[in-house]
Tab-separated table of C-alpha atoms in Angstrom:
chain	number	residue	atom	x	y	z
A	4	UNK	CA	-7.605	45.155	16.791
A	5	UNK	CA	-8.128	42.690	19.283
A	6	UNK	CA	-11.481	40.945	17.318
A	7	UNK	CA	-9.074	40.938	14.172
A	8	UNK	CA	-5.983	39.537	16.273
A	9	UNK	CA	-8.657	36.519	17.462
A	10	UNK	CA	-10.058	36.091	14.108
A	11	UNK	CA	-6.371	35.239	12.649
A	12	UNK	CA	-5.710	33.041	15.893
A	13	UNK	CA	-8.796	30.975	15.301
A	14	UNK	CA	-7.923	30.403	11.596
A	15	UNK	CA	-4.157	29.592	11.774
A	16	UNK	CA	-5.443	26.798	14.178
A	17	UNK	CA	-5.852	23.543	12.498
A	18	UNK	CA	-8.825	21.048	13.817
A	19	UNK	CA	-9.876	17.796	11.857
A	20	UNK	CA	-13.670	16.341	12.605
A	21	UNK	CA	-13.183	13.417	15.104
A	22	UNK	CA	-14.579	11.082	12.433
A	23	UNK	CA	-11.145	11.367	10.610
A	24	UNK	CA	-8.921	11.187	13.770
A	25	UNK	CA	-10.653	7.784	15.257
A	26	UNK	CA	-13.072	4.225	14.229
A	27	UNK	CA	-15.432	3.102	16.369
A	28	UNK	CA	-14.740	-0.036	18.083
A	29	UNK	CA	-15.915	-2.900	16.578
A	30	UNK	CA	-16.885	-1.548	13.024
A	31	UNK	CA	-14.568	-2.779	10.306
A	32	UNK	CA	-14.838	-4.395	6.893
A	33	UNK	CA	-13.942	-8.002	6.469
A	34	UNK	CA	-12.109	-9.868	3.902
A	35	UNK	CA	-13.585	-12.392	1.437
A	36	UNK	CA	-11.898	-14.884	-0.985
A	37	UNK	CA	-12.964	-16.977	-3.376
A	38	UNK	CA	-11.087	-19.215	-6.261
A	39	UNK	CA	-13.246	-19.288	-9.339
A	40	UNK	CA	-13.106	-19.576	-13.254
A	41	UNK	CA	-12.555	-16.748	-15.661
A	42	UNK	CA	-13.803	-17.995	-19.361
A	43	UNK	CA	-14.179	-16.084	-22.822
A	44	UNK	CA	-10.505	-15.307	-23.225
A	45	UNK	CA	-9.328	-14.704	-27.298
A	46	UNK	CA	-6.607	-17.030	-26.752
A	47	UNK	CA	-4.831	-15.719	-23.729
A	48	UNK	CA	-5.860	-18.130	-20.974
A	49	UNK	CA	-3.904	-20.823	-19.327
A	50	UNK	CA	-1.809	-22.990	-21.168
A	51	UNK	CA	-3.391	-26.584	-19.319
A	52	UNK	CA	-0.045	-28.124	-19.434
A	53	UNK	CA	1.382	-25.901	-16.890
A	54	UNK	CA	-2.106	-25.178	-15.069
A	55	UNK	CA	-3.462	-28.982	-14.876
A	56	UNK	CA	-5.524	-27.182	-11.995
A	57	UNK	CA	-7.597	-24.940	-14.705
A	58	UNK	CA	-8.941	-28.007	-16.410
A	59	UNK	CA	-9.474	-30.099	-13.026
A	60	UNK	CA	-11.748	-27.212	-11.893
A	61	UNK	CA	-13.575	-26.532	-15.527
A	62	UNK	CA	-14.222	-30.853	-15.526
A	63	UNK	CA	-15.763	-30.502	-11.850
A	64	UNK	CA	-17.541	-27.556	-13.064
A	65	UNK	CA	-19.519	-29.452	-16.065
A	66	UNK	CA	-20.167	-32.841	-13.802
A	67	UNK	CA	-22.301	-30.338	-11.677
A	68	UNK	CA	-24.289	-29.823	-15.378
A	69	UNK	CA	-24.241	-33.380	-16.253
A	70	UNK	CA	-21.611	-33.917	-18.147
A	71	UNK	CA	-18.622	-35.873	-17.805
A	72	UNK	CA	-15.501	-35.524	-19.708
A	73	UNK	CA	-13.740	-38.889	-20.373
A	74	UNK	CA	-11.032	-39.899	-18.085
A	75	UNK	CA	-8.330	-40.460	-21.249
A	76	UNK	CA	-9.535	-37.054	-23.026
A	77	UNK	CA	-7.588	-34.091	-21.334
A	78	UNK	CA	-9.268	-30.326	-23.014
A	79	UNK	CA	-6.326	-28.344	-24.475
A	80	UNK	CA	-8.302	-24.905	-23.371
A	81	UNK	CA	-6.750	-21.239	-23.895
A	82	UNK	CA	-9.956	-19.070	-23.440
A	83	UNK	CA	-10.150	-20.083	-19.448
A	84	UNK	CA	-7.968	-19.056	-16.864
A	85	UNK	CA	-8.074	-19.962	-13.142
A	86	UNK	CA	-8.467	-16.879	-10.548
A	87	UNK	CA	-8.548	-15.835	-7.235
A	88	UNK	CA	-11.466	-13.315	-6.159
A	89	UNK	CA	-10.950	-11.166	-3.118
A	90	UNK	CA	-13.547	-8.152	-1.927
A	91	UNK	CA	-13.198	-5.982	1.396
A	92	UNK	CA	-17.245	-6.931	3.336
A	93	UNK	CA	-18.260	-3.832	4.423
A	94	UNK	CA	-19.288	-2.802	7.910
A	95	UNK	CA	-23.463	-3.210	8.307
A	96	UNK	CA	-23.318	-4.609	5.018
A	97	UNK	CA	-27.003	-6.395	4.388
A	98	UNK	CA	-27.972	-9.126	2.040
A	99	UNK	CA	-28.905	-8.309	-0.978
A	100	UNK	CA	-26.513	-5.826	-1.291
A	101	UNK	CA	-23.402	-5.305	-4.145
A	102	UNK	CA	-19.857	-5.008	-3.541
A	103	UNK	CA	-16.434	-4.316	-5.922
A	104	UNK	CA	-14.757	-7.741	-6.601
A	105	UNK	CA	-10.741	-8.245	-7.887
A	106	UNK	CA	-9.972	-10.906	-9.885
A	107	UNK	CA	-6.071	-11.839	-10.529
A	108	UNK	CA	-4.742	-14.807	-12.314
A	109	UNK	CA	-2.940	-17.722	-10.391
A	110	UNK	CA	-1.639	-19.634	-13.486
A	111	UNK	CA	0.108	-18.849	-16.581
A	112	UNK	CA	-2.687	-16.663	-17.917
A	113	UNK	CA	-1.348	-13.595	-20.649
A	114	UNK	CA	-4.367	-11.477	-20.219
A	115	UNK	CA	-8.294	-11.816	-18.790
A	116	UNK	CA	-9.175	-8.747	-20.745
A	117	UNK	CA	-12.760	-9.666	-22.268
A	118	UNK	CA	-13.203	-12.879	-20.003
A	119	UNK	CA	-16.658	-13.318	-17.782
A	120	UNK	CA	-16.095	-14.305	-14.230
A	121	UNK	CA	-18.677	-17.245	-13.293
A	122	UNK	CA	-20.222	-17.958	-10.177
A	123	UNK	CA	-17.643	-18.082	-7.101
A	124	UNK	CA	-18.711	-18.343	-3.845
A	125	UNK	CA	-16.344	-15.425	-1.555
A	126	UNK	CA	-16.018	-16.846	1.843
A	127	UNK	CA	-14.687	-15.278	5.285
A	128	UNK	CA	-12.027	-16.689	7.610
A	129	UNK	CA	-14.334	-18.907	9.499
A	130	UNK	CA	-15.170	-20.965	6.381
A	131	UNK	CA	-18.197	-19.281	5.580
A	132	UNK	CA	-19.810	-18.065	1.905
A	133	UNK	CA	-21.113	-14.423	2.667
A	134	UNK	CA	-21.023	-12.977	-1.138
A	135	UNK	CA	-21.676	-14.968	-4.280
A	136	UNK	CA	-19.065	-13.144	-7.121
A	137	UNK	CA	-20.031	-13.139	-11.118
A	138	UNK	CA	-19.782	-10.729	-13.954
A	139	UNK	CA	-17.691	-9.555	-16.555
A	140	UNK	CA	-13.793	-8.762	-15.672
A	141	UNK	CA	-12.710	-5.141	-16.428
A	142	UNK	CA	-8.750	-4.868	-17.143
A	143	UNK	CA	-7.154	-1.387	-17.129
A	144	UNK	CA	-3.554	-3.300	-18.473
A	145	UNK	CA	-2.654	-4.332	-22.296
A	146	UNK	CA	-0.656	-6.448	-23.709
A	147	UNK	CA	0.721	-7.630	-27.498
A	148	UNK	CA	2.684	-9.966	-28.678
A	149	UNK	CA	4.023	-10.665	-32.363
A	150	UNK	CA	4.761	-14.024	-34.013
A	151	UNK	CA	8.647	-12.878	-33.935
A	152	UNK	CA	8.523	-12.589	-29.515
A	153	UNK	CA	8.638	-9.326	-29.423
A	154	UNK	CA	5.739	-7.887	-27.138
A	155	UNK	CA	4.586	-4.427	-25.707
A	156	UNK	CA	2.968	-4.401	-22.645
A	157	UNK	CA	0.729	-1.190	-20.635
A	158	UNK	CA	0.110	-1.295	-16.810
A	159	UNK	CA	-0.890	-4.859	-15.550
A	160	UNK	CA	-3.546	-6.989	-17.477
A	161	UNK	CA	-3.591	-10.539	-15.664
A	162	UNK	CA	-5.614	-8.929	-13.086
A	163	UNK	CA	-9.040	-6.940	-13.341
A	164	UNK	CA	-12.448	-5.792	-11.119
A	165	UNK	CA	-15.712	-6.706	-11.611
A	166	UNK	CA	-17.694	-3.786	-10.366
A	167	UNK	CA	-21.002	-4.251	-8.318
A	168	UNK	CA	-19.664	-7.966	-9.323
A	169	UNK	CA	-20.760	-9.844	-6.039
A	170	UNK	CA	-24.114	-9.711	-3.874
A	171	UNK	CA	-23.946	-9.925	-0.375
A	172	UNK	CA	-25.650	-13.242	1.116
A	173	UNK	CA	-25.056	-12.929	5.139
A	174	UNK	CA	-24.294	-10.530	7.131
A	175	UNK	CA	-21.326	-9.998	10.154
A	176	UNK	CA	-22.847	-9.567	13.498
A	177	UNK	CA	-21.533	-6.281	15.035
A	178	UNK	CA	-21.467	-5.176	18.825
A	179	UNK	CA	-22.814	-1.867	17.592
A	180	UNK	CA	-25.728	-2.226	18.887
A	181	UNK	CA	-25.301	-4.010	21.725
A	182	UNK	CA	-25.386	-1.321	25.231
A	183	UNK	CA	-22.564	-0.627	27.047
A	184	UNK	CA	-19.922	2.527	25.769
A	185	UNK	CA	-18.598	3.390	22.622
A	186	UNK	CA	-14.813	2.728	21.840
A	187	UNK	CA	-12.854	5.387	19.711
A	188	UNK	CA	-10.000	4.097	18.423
A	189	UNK	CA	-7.165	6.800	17.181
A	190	UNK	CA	-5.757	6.014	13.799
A	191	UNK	CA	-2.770	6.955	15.324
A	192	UNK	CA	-2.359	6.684	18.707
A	193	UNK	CA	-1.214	10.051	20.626
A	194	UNK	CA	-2.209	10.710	24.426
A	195	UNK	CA	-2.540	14.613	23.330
A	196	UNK	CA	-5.155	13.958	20.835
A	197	UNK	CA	-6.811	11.166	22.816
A	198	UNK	CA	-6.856	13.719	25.579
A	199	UNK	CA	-8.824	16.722	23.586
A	200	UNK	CA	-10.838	13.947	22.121
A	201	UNK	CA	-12.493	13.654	25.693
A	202	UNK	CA	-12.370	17.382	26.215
A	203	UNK	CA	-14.369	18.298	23.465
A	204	UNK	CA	-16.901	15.841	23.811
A	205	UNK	CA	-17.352	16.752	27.613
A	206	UNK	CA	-17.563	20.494	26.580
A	207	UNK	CA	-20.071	19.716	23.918
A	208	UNK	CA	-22.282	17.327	26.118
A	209	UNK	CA	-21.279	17.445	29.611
A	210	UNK	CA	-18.906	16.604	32.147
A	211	UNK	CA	-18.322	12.634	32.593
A	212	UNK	CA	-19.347	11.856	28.894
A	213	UNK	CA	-16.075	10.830	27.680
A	214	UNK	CA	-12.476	9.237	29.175
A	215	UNK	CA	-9.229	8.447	27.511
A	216	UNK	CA	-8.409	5.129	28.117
A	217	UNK	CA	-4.859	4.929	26.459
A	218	UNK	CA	-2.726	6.727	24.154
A	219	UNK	CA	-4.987	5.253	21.472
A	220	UNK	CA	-8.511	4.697	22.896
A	221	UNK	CA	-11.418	7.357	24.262
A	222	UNK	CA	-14.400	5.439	25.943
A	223	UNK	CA	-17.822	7.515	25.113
A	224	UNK	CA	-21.162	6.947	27.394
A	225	UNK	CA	-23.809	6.313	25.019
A	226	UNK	CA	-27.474	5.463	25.122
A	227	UNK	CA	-28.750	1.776	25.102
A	228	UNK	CA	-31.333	2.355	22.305
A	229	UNK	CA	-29.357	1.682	18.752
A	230	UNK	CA	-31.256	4.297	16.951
A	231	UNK	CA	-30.542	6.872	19.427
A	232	UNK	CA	-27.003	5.528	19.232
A	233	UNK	CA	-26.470	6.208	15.752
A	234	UNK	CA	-27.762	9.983	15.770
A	235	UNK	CA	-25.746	9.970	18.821
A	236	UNK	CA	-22.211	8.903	17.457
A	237	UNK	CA	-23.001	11.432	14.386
A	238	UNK	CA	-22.773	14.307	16.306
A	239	UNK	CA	-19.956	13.376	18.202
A	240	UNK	CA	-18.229	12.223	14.804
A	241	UNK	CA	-19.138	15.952	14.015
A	242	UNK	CA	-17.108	17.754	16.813
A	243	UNK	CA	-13.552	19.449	15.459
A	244	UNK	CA	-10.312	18.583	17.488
A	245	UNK	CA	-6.479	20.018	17.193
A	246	UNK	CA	-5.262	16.744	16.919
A	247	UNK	CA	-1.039	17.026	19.045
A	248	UNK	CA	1.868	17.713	16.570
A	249	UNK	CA	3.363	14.684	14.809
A	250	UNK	CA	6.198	12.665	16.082
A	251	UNK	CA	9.361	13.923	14.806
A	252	UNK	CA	10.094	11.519	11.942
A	253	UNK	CA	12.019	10.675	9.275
A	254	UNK	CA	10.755	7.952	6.607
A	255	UNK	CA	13.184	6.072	4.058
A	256	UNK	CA	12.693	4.026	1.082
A	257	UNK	CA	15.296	2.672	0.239
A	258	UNK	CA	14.153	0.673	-2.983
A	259	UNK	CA	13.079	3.682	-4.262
A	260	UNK	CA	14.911	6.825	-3.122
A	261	UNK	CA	11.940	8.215	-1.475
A	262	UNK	CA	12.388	9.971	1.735
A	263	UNK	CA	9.890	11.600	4.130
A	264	UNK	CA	11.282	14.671	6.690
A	265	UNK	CA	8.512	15.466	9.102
A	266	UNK	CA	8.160	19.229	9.809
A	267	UNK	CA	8.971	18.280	13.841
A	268	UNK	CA	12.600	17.031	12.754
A	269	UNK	CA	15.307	18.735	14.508
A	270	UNK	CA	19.327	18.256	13.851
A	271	UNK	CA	21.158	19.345	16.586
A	272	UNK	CA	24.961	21.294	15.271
A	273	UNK	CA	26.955	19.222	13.170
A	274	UNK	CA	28.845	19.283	10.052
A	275	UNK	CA	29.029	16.849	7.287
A	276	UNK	CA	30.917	16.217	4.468
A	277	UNK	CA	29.603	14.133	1.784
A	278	UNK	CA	30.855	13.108	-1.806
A	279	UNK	CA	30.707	9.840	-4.171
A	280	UNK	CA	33.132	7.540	-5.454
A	281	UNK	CA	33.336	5.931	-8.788
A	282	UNK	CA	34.928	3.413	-10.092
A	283	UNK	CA	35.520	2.730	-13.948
A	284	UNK	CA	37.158	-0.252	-15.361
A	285	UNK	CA	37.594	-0.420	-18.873
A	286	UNK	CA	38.597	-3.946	-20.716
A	287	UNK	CA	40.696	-3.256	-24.068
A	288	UNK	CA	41.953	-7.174	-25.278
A	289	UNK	CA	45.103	-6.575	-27.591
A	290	UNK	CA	46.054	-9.031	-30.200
A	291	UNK	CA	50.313	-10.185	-29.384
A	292	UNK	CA	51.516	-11.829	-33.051
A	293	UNK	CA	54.813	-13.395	-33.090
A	294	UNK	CA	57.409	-12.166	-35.351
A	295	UNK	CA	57.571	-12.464	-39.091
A	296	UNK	CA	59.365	-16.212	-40.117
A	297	UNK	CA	59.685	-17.420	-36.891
A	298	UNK	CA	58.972	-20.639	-35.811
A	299	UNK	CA	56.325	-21.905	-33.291
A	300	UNK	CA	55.002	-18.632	-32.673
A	301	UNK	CA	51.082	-18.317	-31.756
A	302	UNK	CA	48.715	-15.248	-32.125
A	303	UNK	CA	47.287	-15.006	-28.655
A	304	UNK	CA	44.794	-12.099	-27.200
A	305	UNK	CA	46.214	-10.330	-24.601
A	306	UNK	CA	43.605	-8.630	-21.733
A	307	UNK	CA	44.579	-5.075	-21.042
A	308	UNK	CA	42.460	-3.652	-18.197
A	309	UNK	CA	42.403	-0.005	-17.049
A	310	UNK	CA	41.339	1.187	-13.580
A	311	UNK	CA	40.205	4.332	-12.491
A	312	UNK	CA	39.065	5.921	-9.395
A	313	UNK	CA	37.626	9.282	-9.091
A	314	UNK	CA	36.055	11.461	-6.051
A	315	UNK	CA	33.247	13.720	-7.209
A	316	UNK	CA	30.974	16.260	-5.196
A	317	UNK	CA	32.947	16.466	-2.017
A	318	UNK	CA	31.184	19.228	-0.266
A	319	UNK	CA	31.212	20.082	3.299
A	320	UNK	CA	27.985	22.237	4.953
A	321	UNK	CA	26.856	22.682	8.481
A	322	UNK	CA	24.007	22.745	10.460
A	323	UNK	CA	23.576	24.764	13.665
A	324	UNK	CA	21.504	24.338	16.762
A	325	UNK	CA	17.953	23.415	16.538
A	326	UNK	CA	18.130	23.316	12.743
A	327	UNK	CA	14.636	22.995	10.967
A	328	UNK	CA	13.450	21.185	7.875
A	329	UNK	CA	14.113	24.611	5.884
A	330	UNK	CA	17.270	24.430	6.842
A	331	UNK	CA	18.207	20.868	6.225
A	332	UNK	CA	16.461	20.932	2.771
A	333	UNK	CA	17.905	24.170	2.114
A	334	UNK	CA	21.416	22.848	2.881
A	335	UNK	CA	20.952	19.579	0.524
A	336	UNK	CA	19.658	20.734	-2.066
A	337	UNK	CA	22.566	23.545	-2.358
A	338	UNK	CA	25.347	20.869	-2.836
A	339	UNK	CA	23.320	18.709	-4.808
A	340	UNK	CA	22.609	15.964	-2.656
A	341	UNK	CA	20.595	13.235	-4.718
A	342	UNK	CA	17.770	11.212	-2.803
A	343	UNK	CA	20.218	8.092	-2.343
A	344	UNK	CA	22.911	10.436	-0.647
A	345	UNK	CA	20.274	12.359	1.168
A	346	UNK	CA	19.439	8.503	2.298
A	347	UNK	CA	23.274	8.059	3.223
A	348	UNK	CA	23.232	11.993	5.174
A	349	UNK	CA	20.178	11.173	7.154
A	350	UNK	CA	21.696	7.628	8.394
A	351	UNK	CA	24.879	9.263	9.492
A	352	UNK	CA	23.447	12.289	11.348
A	353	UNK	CA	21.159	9.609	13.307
A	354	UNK	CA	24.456	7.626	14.263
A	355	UNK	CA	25.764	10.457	15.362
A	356	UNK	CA	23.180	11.508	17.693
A	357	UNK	CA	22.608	14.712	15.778
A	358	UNK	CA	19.525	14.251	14.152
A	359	UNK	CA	16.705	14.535	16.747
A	360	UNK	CA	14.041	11.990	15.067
A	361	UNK	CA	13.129	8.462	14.769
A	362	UNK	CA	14.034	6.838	11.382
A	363	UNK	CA	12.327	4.700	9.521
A	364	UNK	CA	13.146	2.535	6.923
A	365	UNK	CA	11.069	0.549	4.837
């Protein structure tokens, strides 16, 4: 009974591999950007009155071929649009190699469905070019339009990827594999976590191997040879912690009625009573004529408004010590509560000092 008892303890315990609980210091992707020239459009490009910037880039583009468009001739084109590219560098990322590109439109563009991206040079916040971008645009939108302006349009189609659309041409210098100890860094920073972080890397390869610096940070002793560094961060990455509980939290969206009740929320005993107003006004013009024969008379329209007020879903539930997330669900969703008055509930409880959580809105 006893074996069985540990067995059950050992599964009801949830660990996460330390790779998915903290980065290493010092290897992260970069971003790139690039403004380039998206051409082959049916027709849906910019419209070069409103974009003068499409046709100052496509004329610098052809002087670099040898050709120069006449100063007094400006190109009506609908088939090019103007774009920025953008692409996440990866870490250890080598020339030579390919990476995703997005391309959106910056001017009045419809669609760059069909369109071929030409070369753009991506470049990194220090100025630099470290990926060259090119390749046909793949859009996941749609869009139609009819001669009479009425139009249907699916998802988003002004912006697109290219994939395996840029090559890498430099690479970022990383600290990697300089000596000296490895930095974890917590996705999100907790002291309890940080602190088995360092216990189960000393119990896996001694005493003195790892220290929590902060709340956020472990520092690991590793060797000063990079290739015995990498095998040597693998393992570790390998190791299963019980990351601590989450914070007790409470997440609100307001623009969208989405809320988020972590399973640490507590609401200490209240009681709340919660119900919603409307107001309808109705506008009913009557016509006032004057009377038959007389004299001077005018038809005039006469506004008639009606107001109304009414109270609907005033219900009134409580919550006792110490109640859970069952029970605060349990309690909303029996009067009916809609996301926006859950919103309105949560807000309340938290100025009252009865709900035992930090809450965020967003």
């Amino acid at each position: 009974m006893l074996f069985f008892a540990l067995l059950f303890l050992a599964a009801s315990v949830h660990a996460d591999k330390i790779r998915d609980l903290a980065q290493v210091a010092g290897v992260r992707s970069n971003q790139l950007i690039g403004y380039g020239l998206v051409v082959g459009l049916d027709g849906s490009g910019d419209q070069t009155t409103q974009a003068p910037f499409t046709t100052q880039s496509l004329e610098n583009m052809l002087q670099q071929f040898g050709i120069t468009v006449p100063a007094n001739v400006r190109p009506q084109l609908k088939n090019a649009a103007a774009v920025t590219v953008t692409a996440q560098l990866p870490p250890f990322a080598k020339p030579g190699q390919a990476i995703d590109v997005t391309v959106a439109s910056i001017g009045n563009a419809k669609s760059i469905r069909g369109g071929e991206l030409l070369m753009t040079p991506l470049r990194g916040a220090d100025g630099n070019v470290y990926a060259m971008a090119q390749g046909s645009v793949v859009v996941g939108g749609i869009s139609a339009q009819g001669k009479s302006g009425s139009s249907v349009q699916v998802n988003i189609s002004a912006s697109g990827r290219v994939p395996n659309g840029a090559t890498v041409e430099r690479s970022v210098a990383s600290s990697f594999g300089q000596g000296g100890d490895l930095v974890l860094n917590l996705n999100t920073p907790d002291f309890t976590t940080a602190a088995r972080i360092a216990e189960a890397v000393n119990r896996a390869y001694g005493a003195g191997t790892a220290q929590p610096v902060d709340g956020g940070s472990v520092a690991v002793r590793g060797p000063a040879d990079p290739a015995q560094r990498v095998s040597w961060l693998g393992m570790i990455q390998a190791l299963e912690v019980q990351p601590g509980d989450a914070p007790a939290r409470v997440v609100v969206n307001s623009r969208t009625g989405t809320v988020v009740i972590g399973s640490e929320v507590k609401v200490s005993a209240a009681a709340v009573a919660h119900g919603s107003i409307q107001v309808t006004i109705s506008e009913q013009p009557q016509v006032s004529q004057p009377a038959p024969f007389s004299r001077g008379g005018q038809t005039v329209v006469v506004p008639s408004s009606s107001v109304q007020v009414s109270e609907d879903g005033a219900h009134m539930f409580k919550f006792g010590p110490g109640a859970s997330l069952d029970s605060i669900v349990r309690a909303v969703n029996q009067v009916g509560a809609s996301p926006t008055d859950l919103i309105s509930i949560l807000q309340a409880l938290k100025q009252a000092g009865a709900l035992h959580a930090e809450l965020v809105v967003i």
